[in-house]
mmCIF file of C-alpha atoms in Angstrom:
data_model
loop_
_atom_site.group_PDB
_atom_site.id
_atom_site.type_symbol
_atom_site.label_atom_id
_atom_site.label_comp_id
_atom_site.label_asym_id
_atom_site.label_seq_id
_atom_site.Cartn_x
_atom_site.Cartn_y
_atom_site.Cartn_z
ATOM 1 C CA UNK A 6 7.446 4.519 8.997
ATOM 2 C CA UNK A 7 10.348 2.795 10.711
ATOM 3 C CA UNK A 8 13.982 1.986 10.033
ATOM 4 C CA UNK A 9 15.036 -1.522 9.053
ATOM 5 C CA UNK A 10 16.511 -2.126 12.512
ATOM 6 C CA UNK A 11 13.254 -1.080 14.197
ATOM 7 C CA UNK A 12 11.192 -3.275 11.869
ATOM 8 C CA UNK A 13 13.500 -6.277 12.407
ATOM 9 C CA UNK A 14 13.044 -6.008 16.175
ATOM 10 C CA UNK A 15 9.296 -5.337 15.972
ATOM 11 C CA UNK A 16 8.657 -8.372 13.762
ATOM 12 C CA UNK A 17 10.835 -10.507 16.035
ATOM 13 C CA UNK A 18 8.730 -9.347 19.015
ATOM 14 C CA UNK A 19 5.576 -10.229 17.044
ATOM 15 C CA UNK A 20 6.725 -13.843 16.792
ATOM 16 C CA UNK A 21 9.200 -14.211 13.947
ATOM 17 C CA UNK A 22 11.897 -16.626 15.146
ATOM 18 C CA UNK A 23 14.728 -14.154 14.572
ATOM 19 C CA UNK A 24 15.265 -10.479 13.743
ATOM 20 C CA UNK A 25 15.777 -11.044 10.016
ATOM 21 C CA UNK A 26 17.274 -8.408 7.737
ATOM 22 C CA UNK A 27 15.562 -7.394 4.524
ATOM 23 C CA UNK A 28 18.516 -8.823 2.595
ATOM 24 C CA UNK A 29 18.150 -12.211 4.334
ATOM 25 C CA UNK A 30 14.464 -12.473 3.470
ATOM 26 C CA UNK A 31 14.928 -11.215 -0.107
ATOM 27 C CA UNK A 32 17.700 -13.790 -0.586
ATOM 28 C CA UNK A 33 15.456 -16.508 0.865
ATOM 29 C CA UNK A 34 12.672 -15.483 -1.568
ATOM 30 C CA UNK A 35 15.188 -15.539 -4.450
ATOM 31 C CA UNK A 36 16.406 -19.002 -3.438
ATOM 32 C CA UNK A 37 12.839 -20.329 -3.262
ATOM 33 C CA UNK A 38 11.933 -18.839 -6.647
ATOM 34 C CA UNK A 39 15.051 -20.388 -8.205
ATOM 35 C CA UNK A 40 14.244 -23.776 -6.655
ATOM 36 C CA UNK A 41 10.690 -23.621 -8.006
ATOM 37 C CA UNK A 42 11.949 -22.747 -11.480
ATOM 38 C CA UNK A 43 14.213 -25.822 -11.450
ATOM 39 C CA UNK A 44 11.587 -28.113 -9.903
ATOM 40 C CA UNK A 45 11.153 -27.843 -6.131
ATOM 41 C CA UNK A 46 12.650 -30.938 -4.501
ATOM 42 C CA UNK A 47 11.403 -30.828 -0.903
ATOM 43 C CA UNK A 48 8.050 -31.844 0.546
ATOM 44 C CA UNK A 49 4.843 -29.878 1.061
ATOM 45 C CA UNK A 50 5.748 -28.916 4.627
ATOM 46 C CA UNK A 51 9.117 -27.457 3.626
ATOM 47 C CA UNK A 52 7.412 -25.624 0.751
ATOM 48 C CA UNK A 53 4.820 -23.996 3.011
ATOM 49 C CA UNK A 54 7.562 -23.149 5.510
ATOM 50 C CA UNK A 55 9.657 -21.599 2.722
ATOM 51 C CA UNK A 56 6.734 -19.403 1.614
ATOM 52 C CA UNK A 57 6.890 -17.574 4.936
ATOM 53 C CA UNK A 58 9.936 -15.596 3.771
ATOM 54 C CA UNK A 59 7.532 -13.721 1.458
ATOM 55 C CA UNK A 60 5.130 -13.186 4.379
ATOM 56 C CA UNK A 61 7.943 -11.502 6.331
ATOM 57 C CA UNK A 62 8.616 -9.179 3.395
ATOM 58 C CA UNK A 63 4.918 -8.341 3.158
ATOM 59 C CA UNK A 64 4.718 -7.481 6.866
ATOM 60 C CA UNK A 65 7.940 -5.484 6.766
ATOM 61 C CA UNK A 66 6.782 -3.466 3.722
ATOM 62 C CA UNK A 67 3.851 -2.139 5.728
ATOM 63 C CA UNK A 68 6.281 -0.705 8.292
ATOM 64 C CA UNK A 69 9.532 0.238 6.539
ATOM 65 C CA UNK A 70 10.544 3.786 5.634
ATOM 66 C CA UNK A 71 10.431 4.980 2.030
ATOM 67 C CA UNK A 72 14.192 4.782 1.443
ATOM 68 C CA UNK A 73 14.323 1.044 2.177
ATOM 69 C CA UNK A 74 11.209 0.440 0.087
ATOM 70 C CA UNK A 75 12.730 2.227 -2.912
ATOM 71 C CA UNK A 76 15.943 0.268 -2.542
ATOM 72 C CA UNK A 77 14.394 -3.222 -2.437
ATOM 73 C CA UNK A 78 11.039 -2.994 -4.262
ATOM 74 C CA UNK A 79 12.446 -3.489 -7.799
ATOM 75 C CA UNK A 80 14.171 -6.723 -6.788
ATOM 76 C CA UNK A 81 11.105 -8.054 -4.997
ATOM 77 C CA UNK A 82 8.848 -7.186 -7.937
ATOM 78 C CA UNK A 83 11.213 -9.005 -10.295
ATOM 79 C CA UNK A 84 11.233 -12.065 -8.009
ATOM 80 C CA UNK A 85 7.438 -11.920 -7.717
ATOM 81 C CA UNK A 86 7.170 -11.890 -11.521
ATOM 82 C CA UNK A 87 9.459 -14.912 -11.762
ATOM 83 C CA UNK A 88 7.454 -16.692 -9.052
ATOM 84 C CA UNK A 89 4.209 -16.028 -10.923
ATOM 85 C CA UNK A 90 5.734 -17.334 -14.152
ATOM 86 C CA UNK A 91 6.940 -20.522 -12.431
ATOM 87 C CA UNK A 92 3.684 -21.217 -10.573
ATOM 88 C CA UNK A 93 -0.005 -21.789 -11.228
ATOM 89 C CA UNK A 94 -2.793 -19.923 -9.447
ATOM 90 C CA UNK A 95 -5.353 -22.539 -8.497
ATOM 91 C CA UNK A 96 -6.297 -21.063 -5.131
ATOM 92 C CA UNK A 97 -6.900 -24.414 -3.483
ATOM 93 C CA UNK A 98 -4.207 -27.122 -3.611
ATOM 94 C CA UNK A 99 -2.147 -25.770 -0.699
ATOM 95 C CA UNK A 100 -5.320 -25.376 1.365
ATOM 96 C CA UNK A 101 -5.382 -29.161 1.777
ATOM 97 C CA UNK A 102 -2.142 -28.942 3.797
ATOM 98 C CA UNK A 103 -2.018 -25.451 5.284
ATOM 99 C CA UNK A 104 -4.687 -22.894 6.157
ATOM 100 C CA UNK A 105 -4.482 -20.205 3.507
ATOM 101 C CA UNK A 106 -4.116 -16.622 4.749
ATOM 102 C CA UNK A 107 -6.027 -13.595 3.437
ATOM 103 C CA UNK A 108 -6.247 -12.692 -0.260
ATOM 104 C CA UNK A 109 -3.476 -10.069 -0.135
ATOM 105 C CA UNK A 110 -0.966 -12.902 0.462
ATOM 106 C CA UNK A 111 -1.434 -14.078 -3.157
ATOM 107 C CA UNK A 112 1.665 -16.371 -3.198
ATOM 108 C CA UNK A 113 -0.197 -18.838 -0.970
ATOM 109 C CA UNK A 114 -2.757 -19.472 -3.717
ATOM 110 C CA UNK A 115 -0.117 -20.608 -6.192
ATOM 111 C CA UNK A 116 1.810 -23.854 -6.580
ATOM 112 C CA UNK A 117 4.786 -24.785 -8.759
ATOM 113 C CA UNK A 118 4.019 -25.314 -12.433
ATOM 114 C CA UNK A 119 6.533 -28.194 -12.470
ATOM 115 C CA UNK A 120 5.305 -30.846 -10.037
ATOM 116 C CA UNK A 121 8.131 -33.117 -8.969
ATOM 117 C CA UNK A 122 9.141 -35.259 -6.005
ATOM 118 C CA UNK A 123 7.249 -35.333 -2.713
ATOM 119 C CA UNK A 124 5.740 -31.879 -3.266
ATOM 120 C CA UNK A 125 4.427 -32.894 -6.688
ATOM 121 C CA UNK A 126 2.879 -36.097 -5.322
ATOM 122 C CA UNK A 127 1.217 -34.206 -2.459
ATOM 123 C CA UNK A 128 -0.159 -31.474 -4.693
ATOM 124 C CA UNK A 129 -1.428 -33.964 -7.292
ATOM 125 C CA UNK A 130 -3.223 -35.850 -4.491
ATOM 126 C CA UNK A 131 -4.982 -32.568 -3.670
ATOM 127 C CA UNK A 132 -6.071 -32.129 -7.290
ATOM 128 C CA UNK A 133 -3.311 -29.842 -8.538
ATOM 129 C CA UNK A 134 -2.453 -29.970 -12.207
ATOM 130 C CA UNK A 135 1.076 -29.205 -13.311
ATOM 131 C CA UNK A 136 3.763 -30.140 -15.768
ATOM 132 C CA UNK A 137 5.938 -33.220 -15.617
ATOM 133 C CA UNK A 138 9.551 -32.131 -15.015
ATOM 134 C CA UNK A 139 10.760 -34.154 -18.035
ATOM 135 C CA UNK A 140 8.459 -32.372 -20.491
ATOM 136 C CA UNK A 141 8.060 -28.944 -18.909
ATOM 137 C CA UNK A 142 9.410 -25.862 -20.614
ATOM 138 C CA UNK A 143 11.077 -23.460 -18.209
ATOM 139 C CA UNK A 144 9.036 -20.324 -17.517
ATOM 140 C CA UNK A 145 12.008 -18.109 -18.359
ATOM 141 C CA UNK A 146 14.857 -18.293 -20.851
ATOM 142 C CA UNK A 147 18.316 -18.936 -19.435
ATOM 143 C CA UNK A 148 21.533 -18.588 -21.371
ATOM 144 C CA UNK A 149 23.639 -20.780 -19.045
ATOM 145 C CA UNK A 150 24.026 -18.360 -16.160
ATOM 146 C CA UNK A 151 24.114 -15.210 -18.202
ATOM 147 C CA UNK A 152 21.360 -12.689 -18.778
ATOM 148 C CA UNK A 153 17.750 -13.648 -18.194
ATOM 149 C CA UNK A 154 14.824 -12.511 -20.265
ATOM 150 C CA UNK A 155 11.308 -13.791 -19.942
ATOM 151 C CA UNK A 156 9.665 -13.644 -23.375
ATOM 152 C CA UNK A 157 6.734 -11.254 -23.499
ATOM 153 C CA UNK A 158 5.690 -9.720 -20.200
ATOM 154 C CA UNK A 159 8.942 -8.128 -19.102
ATOM 155 C CA UNK A 160 9.628 -6.337 -22.392
ATOM 156 C CA UNK A 161 8.262 -3.123 -20.898
ATOM 157 C CA UNK A 162 10.709 -3.171 -18.009
ATOM 158 C CA UNK A 163 13.812 -1.072 -18.528
ATOM 159 C CA UNK A 164 17.187 -2.091 -17.148
ATOM 160 C CA UNK A 165 15.833 -3.812 -14.081
ATOM 161 C CA UNK A 166 18.747 -5.699 -12.622
ATOM 162 C CA UNK A 167 19.390 -7.679 -9.514
ATOM 163 C CA UNK A 168 22.103 -9.953 -8.263
ATOM 164 C CA UNK A 169 21.272 -13.638 -7.972
ATOM 165 C CA UNK A 170 23.702 -16.420 -7.229
ATOM 166 C CA UNK A 171 26.720 -14.313 -8.255
ATOM 167 C CA UNK A 172 25.355 -13.468 -11.702
ATOM 168 C CA UNK A 173 23.705 -10.355 -12.967
ATOM 169 C CA UNK A 174 20.204 -10.935 -14.184
ATOM 170 C CA UNK A 175 18.707 -8.308 -16.466
ATOM 171 C CA UNK A 176 15.029 -8.241 -17.339
ATOM 172 C CA UNK A 177 13.896 -6.347 -20.425
ATOM 173 C CA UNK A 178 17.332 -6.206 -22.036
ATOM 174 C CA UNK A 179 18.732 -8.254 -24.914
ATOM 175 C CA UNK A 180 20.490 -11.483 -23.960
ATOM 176 C CA UNK A 181 24.171 -10.858 -23.269
ATOM 177 C CA UNK A 182 26.967 -12.258 -21.166
ATOM 178 C CA UNK A 183 26.895 -11.167 -17.547
ATOM 179 C CA UNK A 184 30.190 -10.584 -15.791
ATOM 180 C CA UNK A 185 30.933 -12.629 -12.687
ATOM 181 C CA UNK A 186 31.717 -10.537 -9.647
#
């Protein structure tokens, strides 16, 4: 197992355009998940490019020491759960535009549940089925920037928190006002 600095440099040497930090890639994954929940506005090529932040995290997790894994894994698991709730697993639509990697990179087999804009048109042309942004129900319940609780699945999680866009998001806890930092 390697330190974060060693992993950053190793992945950069393996072809990643820069020596990203774990925080940078986790924040990129959080931003993508949030965009998907709202209705992703860019095109198919930006979407596939944006998915690579999760690839970097996957590659880094195979190399990082246990301390870093323990620190970041809860946040990544929470983001993965939100991504799964906001997407549909059809295993094929993205394959029309980008060669899909191996099965352990599961996020490549999913597309946004809400199909809007250029991405929505492209995915529909490839046979994807999704919700219209005007009639779609959000995959999670928001209380205007306060606590977040997805009905059902996350009830078993205890006090899992992470910072997102300057608000505290708590999964598995009753809805309550989050304090701005």
